[in-house]
Amino acid sequence: SGVQRYIIDLMERGYITCFSTNGSGMIHDYEFALIGATTESVARYIKEGQFGLWKETGGINDIVNESYREGTGGMGAAVGKAISEGDFPRKDISIFAACHRLGIPATVHIGIGYDIIHEHPNFDGAASGAASYADFLKYAEIIRNIDGGVVMNFGSAVMAPEVFLKALSMARNVARADGRSITDLTTLVCDVRELPEKIEGEPSKQDARYYFRPWKTMLVRTVA
C-alpha cells in the first residue's frame, strides 16, 4: 500500500523495535526491493495456471534454504540481509533491509501453503518451517519484555492476533514462574472493519464480529 517509507522512518526514529509479518509481507517487500512494484494479476494468472510461478520470487526460497543449511537463524533476518547486501535496485524502500541495517528484529510467520513461493520446486518445508519457528521464538522473547510497550496490528484478521496470543501466553507462563506479571501493555488495531465506540467487551457468538480476532483477541482478551 506504499507505506514503507513511513515505517522505515519510524524505525530510524526508534519508535519501532520489532517488525513482524506473514509470508506475503516478506514476498512483497522482496518484490518492491527488486523491481519497485508488485505486478501480478491473480484473476488472470490463476486461469492460466501461472499464478505465483515466477522464477524471481523463487529466489526467496534459495535465501531461506541457504540460511537453514548454514544454521544462521530466522527467515526475516536471512531475507533482510540478502536484500541489504544484494543487487536490489530499490532496497531503499525495503523494510526488511532497513531492519537489517538498523539491527531491528524482523520476524516472518508462515503457514505452509499460504504463499506463492511454496509452489516452487525449490521450496524446502523443513528449511522454511525451522526458519519461521526461529522467528516465532524470537517474537515470543520480545513479547516477554513488552511491559510498557505497544503492539500494533495492521490488517491481519487471523494470523497476527493468533501468533500474538500464543507468544503472550508463553511469555506470561515464564513470567509467572519468575514471580512477575506482564500486564502493562497497549494494543492497537487498524483495519477497515467498523467497530463500536465501546470495545472493552467481546461480542456474542451470534454476532459475526465475534470471529474478527483482532477485536476479540488483541483488544479484549490479551489486555483484560
Tab-separated table of C-alpha atoms in Angstrom:
chain	number	residue	atom	x	y	z
A	1	SER	CA	0.000	0.000	0.000
A	2	GLY	CA	3.022	2.282	-0.270
A	3	VAL	CA	3.718	2.956	3.408
A	4	GLN	CA	7.255	1.568	3.520
A	5	ARG	CA	8.965	4.936	3.903
A	6	TYR	CA	6.743	5.845	6.856
A	7	ILE	CA	7.548	2.578	8.614
A	8	ILE	CA	11.277	2.915	7.910
A	9	ASP	CA	11.184	6.489	9.223
A	10	LEU	CA	9.568	5.288	12.469
A	11	MET	CA	12.266	2.612	12.742
A	12	GLU	CA	15.027	5.163	12.259
A	13	ARG	CA	13.477	7.371	14.944
A	14	GLY	CA	13.441	4.460	17.396
A	15	TYR	CA	9.674	4.043	17.654
A	16	ILE	CA	9.539	0.533	16.175
A	17	THR	CA	11.659	-2.155	17.800
A	18	CYS	CA	10.270	-5.244	16.033
A	19	PHE	CA	8.591	-5.817	12.665
A	20	SER	CA	6.505	-8.962	12.228
A	21	THR	CA	4.533	-10.128	9.215
A	22	ASN	CA	3.228	-13.149	7.378
A	23	GLY	CA	4.907	-14.748	4.372
A	24	SER	CA	3.231	-12.487	1.827
A	25	GLY	CA	4.562	-9.394	3.606
A	26	MET	CA	8.074	-10.751	3.107
A	27	ILE	CA	7.405	-11.628	-0.530
A	28	HIS	CA	6.013	-8.202	-1.424
A	29	ASP	CA	8.931	-6.480	0.317
A	30	TYR	CA	11.295	-8.596	-1.798
A	31	GLU	CA	9.379	-7.678	-4.970
A	32	PHE	CA	9.458	-3.964	-4.163
A	33	ALA	CA	13.204	-4.111	-3.499
A	34	LEU	CA	13.782	-5.950	-6.785
A	35	ILE	CA	11.563	-4.033	-9.228
A	36	GLY	CA	9.827	-1.293	-7.217
A	37	ALA	CA	6.349	-2.779	-7.644
A	38	THR	CA	4.125	-5.817	-7.299
A	39	THR	CA	2.570	-6.559	-10.665
A	40	GLU	CA	0.784	-9.891	-10.631
A	41	SER	CA	-2.877	-10.185	-11.663
A	42	VAL	CA	-4.288	-13.099	-9.664
A	43	ALA	CA	-7.536	-13.222	-11.650
A	44	ARG	CA	-5.639	-13.549	-14.926
A	45	TYR	CA	-2.854	-15.918	-13.946
A	46	ILE	CA	-4.920	-18.346	-11.879
A	47	LYS	CA	-6.835	-19.107	-15.105
A	48	GLU	CA	-3.592	-19.817	-16.933
A	49	GLY	CA	-2.015	-21.905	-14.167
A	50	GLN	CA	0.796	-19.404	-13.740
A	51	PHE	CA	-0.208	-17.636	-10.541
A	52	GLY	CA	2.839	-17.239	-8.315
A	53	LEU	CA	5.122	-19.276	-10.530
A	54	TRP	CA	7.794	-16.682	-11.285
A	55	LYS	CA	11.467	-17.586	-11.048
A	56	GLU	CA	12.321	-14.230	-9.421
A	57	THR	CA	10.257	-14.809	-6.273
A	58	GLY	CA	11.619	-18.356	-6.107
A	59	GLY	CA	14.891	-16.681	-5.143
A	60	ILE	CA	13.447	-16.217	-1.664
A	61	ASN	CA	13.490	-19.998	-1.232
A	62	ASP	CA	17.178	-20.067	-2.182
A	63	ILE	CA	17.914	-17.471	0.508
A	64	VAL	CA	15.991	-19.362	3.206
A	65	ASN	CA	17.404	-22.752	2.198
A	66	GLU	CA	20.985	-21.482	2.319
A	67	SER	CA	20.416	-19.840	5.695
A	68	TYR	CA	18.972	-23.111	7.009
A	69	ARG	CA	21.965	-25.121	5.782
A	70	GLU	CA	24.344	-22.661	7.411
A	71	GLY	CA	22.321	-22.591	10.640
A	72	THR	CA	22.206	-18.794	10.683
A	73	GLY	CA	18.732	-18.342	12.155
A	74	GLY	CA	15.371	-16.877	11.216
A	75	MET	CA	13.636	-16.172	7.944
A	76	GLY	CA	13.275	-12.417	8.395
A	77	ALA	CA	16.950	-11.899	9.169
A	78	ALA	CA	18.043	-14.022	6.199
A	79	VAL	CA	15.879	-12.141	3.696
A	80	GLY	CA	16.764	-8.747	5.161
A	81	LYS	CA	20.480	-9.489	4.922
A	82	ALA	CA	20.150	-10.780	1.364
A	83	ILE	CA	18.286	-7.677	0.184
A	84	SER	CA	20.584	-5.306	2.049
A	85	GLU	CA	23.770	-6.853	0.677
A	86	GLY	CA	22.465	-7.988	-2.734
A	87	ASP	CA	21.763	-6.412	-6.114
A	88	PHE	CA	18.317	-4.986	-5.426
A	89	PRO	CA	17.774	-1.629	-7.193
A	90	ARG	CA	15.052	-0.431	-4.789
A	91	LYS	CA	16.395	-1.680	-1.480
A	92	ASP	CA	15.832	1.844	-0.134
A	93	ILE	CA	12.125	1.005	0.246
A	94	SER	CA	12.705	-2.457	1.723
A	95	ILE	CA	11.539	-2.740	5.319
A	96	PHE	CA	13.497	-5.960	5.732
A	97	ALA	CA	16.701	-4.306	4.511
A	98	ALA	CA	16.056	-1.440	6.923
A	99	CYS	CA	15.633	-3.924	9.779
A	100	HIS	CA	18.977	-5.495	8.872
A	101	ARG	CA	20.666	-2.084	8.676
A	102	LEU	CA	19.221	-0.896	11.990
A	103	GLY	CA	19.522	-4.170	13.904
A	104	ILE	CA	15.743	-4.439	14.378
A	105	PRO	CA	14.257	-7.965	14.514
A	106	ALA	CA	12.099	-8.853	11.511
A	107	THR	CA	10.036	-11.983	12.102
A	108	VAL	CA	8.080	-13.905	9.468
A	109	HIS	CA	5.230	-16.206	10.478
A	110	ILE	CA	4.277	-18.537	7.653
A	111	GLY	CA	1.574	-21.110	7.098
A	112	ILE	CA	2.783	-23.691	4.602
A	113	GLY	CA	0.592	-23.476	1.520
A	114	TYR	CA	-0.288	-19.817	2.087
A	115	ASP	CA	2.338	-18.284	-0.143
A	116	ILE	CA	3.307	-18.320	-3.815
A	117	ILE	CA	6.878	-19.427	-3.094
A	118	HIS	CA	5.524	-22.687	-1.651
A	119	GLU	CA	4.522	-23.632	-5.213
A	120	HIS	CA	8.120	-23.658	-6.412
A	121	PRO	CA	10.145	-26.890	-6.717
A	122	ASN	CA	12.976	-25.324	-4.686
A	123	PHE	CA	10.724	-24.827	-1.643
A	124	ASP	CA	12.025	-26.782	1.350
A	125	GLY	CA	9.340	-27.212	4.010
A	126	ALA	CA	11.864	-28.218	6.665
A	127	ALA	CA	14.037	-25.162	5.997
A	128	SER	CA	11.145	-22.701	5.942
A	129	GLY	CA	9.451	-24.303	8.933
A	130	ALA	CA	12.623	-24.129	11.007
A	131	ALA	CA	13.344	-20.549	9.940
A	132	SER	CA	9.823	-19.355	10.728
A	133	TYR	CA	9.852	-21.227	14.036
A	134	ALA	CA	13.106	-19.451	14.960
A	135	ASP	CA	11.309	-16.183	14.209
A	136	PHE	CA	8.377	-17.197	16.407
A	137	LEU	CA	10.711	-17.864	19.338
A	138	LYS	CA	12.407	-14.517	18.736
A	139	TYR	CA	8.988	-12.841	18.697
A	140	ALA	CA	7.999	-14.571	21.943
A	141	GLU	CA	11.197	-13.311	23.568
A	142	ILE	CA	10.349	-9.769	22.501
A	143	ILE	CA	6.821	-10.150	23.899
A	144	ARG	CA	8.392	-11.343	27.172
A	145	ASN	CA	9.701	-7.788	27.548
A	146	ILE	CA	6.581	-5.999	26.279
A	147	ASP	CA	5.684	-4.310	29.602
A	148	GLY	CA	5.364	-0.587	28.897
A	149	GLY	CA	5.194	-1.238	25.162
A	150	VAL	CA	2.710	-1.213	22.315
A	151	VAL	CA	1.641	-3.984	19.919
A	152	MET	CA	0.141	-2.674	16.671
A	153	ASN	CA	-1.858	-4.826	14.257
A	154	PHE	CA	-2.435	-3.564	10.727
A	155	GLY	CA	-4.805	-5.509	8.508
A	156	SER	CA	-4.265	-9.042	9.797
A	157	ALA	CA	-7.597	-10.658	10.640
A	158	VAL	CA	-6.318	-14.037	11.847
A	159	MET	CA	-2.592	-14.761	11.781
A	160	ALA	CA	-1.150	-11.782	13.677
A	161	PRO	CA	-3.667	-11.924	16.549
A	162	GLU	CA	-3.205	-15.681	16.922
A	163	VAL	CA	0.607	-15.544	16.865
A	164	PHE	CA	0.495	-12.736	19.425
A	165	LEU	CA	-1.897	-14.729	21.628
A	166	LYS	CA	0.404	-17.777	21.750
A	167	ALA	CA	3.578	-15.745	22.250
A	168	LEU	CA	1.965	-13.759	25.070
A	169	SER	CA	0.798	-16.965	26.748
A	170	MET	CA	4.346	-18.345	26.618
A	171	ALA	CA	5.783	-15.097	27.957
A	172	ARG	CA	3.296	-14.886	30.808
A	173	ASN	CA	3.978	-18.534	31.707
A	174	VAL	CA	7.688	-17.778	32.118
A	175	ALA	CA	6.983	-14.515	33.939
A	176	ARG	CA	4.689	-16.239	36.430
A	177	ALA	CA	7.363	-18.821	37.211
A	178	ASP	CA	9.691	-15.896	37.988
A	179	GLY	CA	7.103	-14.189	40.190
A	180	ARG	CA	6.433	-11.461	37.637
A	181	SER	CA	3.447	-10.434	35.519
A	182	ILE	CA	3.032	-8.925	32.057
A	183	THR	CA	0.111	-6.518	32.294
A	184	ASP	CA	1.321	-3.032	31.300
A	185	LEU	CA	0.846	-3.102	27.526
A	186	THR	CA	-1.220	-1.307	24.910
A	187	THR	CA	-2.709	-2.889	21.795
A	188	LEU	CA	-3.724	-1.030	18.642
A	189	VAL	CA	-5.811	-2.434	15.791
A	190	CYS	CA	-6.074	-0.644	12.427
A	191	ASP	CA	-8.451	-2.205	9.920
A	192	VAL	CA	-11.299	-1.392	7.540
A	193	ARG	CA	-13.890	-3.122	9.735
A	194	GLU	CA	-16.133	-0.827	11.728
A	195	LEU	CA	-16.108	-1.414	15.491
A	196	PRO	CA	-18.435	0.070	18.118
A	197	GLU	CA	-17.347	3.023	20.233
A	198	LYS	CA	-17.031	0.786	23.286
A	199	ILE	CA	-14.754	-2.186	22.623
A	200	GLU	CA	-13.984	-3.328	26.169
A	201	GLY	CA	-16.069	-6.491	25.847
A	202	GLU	CA	-16.225	-9.061	23.075
A	203	PRO	CA	-19.462	-9.517	21.092
A	204	SER	CA	-21.704	-12.549	21.431
A	205	LYS	CA	-21.116	-15.681	19.362
A	206	GLN	CA	-24.256	-14.843	17.389
A	207	ASP	CA	-22.562	-11.659	16.151
A	208	ALA	CA	-20.282	-12.135	13.104
A	209	ARG	CA	-17.844	-9.682	14.651
A	210	TYR	CA	-17.120	-12.259	17.380
A	211	TYR	CA	-14.957	-14.030	14.794
A	212	PHE	CA	-12.950	-10.900	13.995
A	213	ARG	CA	-9.936	-11.882	16.053
A	214	PRO	CA	-8.182	-8.504	16.254
A	215	TRP	CA	-11.105	-7.215	18.351
A	216	LYS	CA	-11.705	-10.326	20.452
A	217	THR	CA	-8.072	-11.326	20.893
A	218	MET	CA	-5.989	-8.151	20.757
A	219	LEU	CA	-8.368	-5.510	22.107
A	220	VAL	CA	-10.140	-7.584	24.778
A	221	ARG	CA	-8.709	-10.907	25.908
A	222	THR	CA	-4.973	-10.259	25.947
A	223	VAL	CA	-5.358	-6.970	27.836
A	224	ALA	CA	-8.259	-7.961	30.114
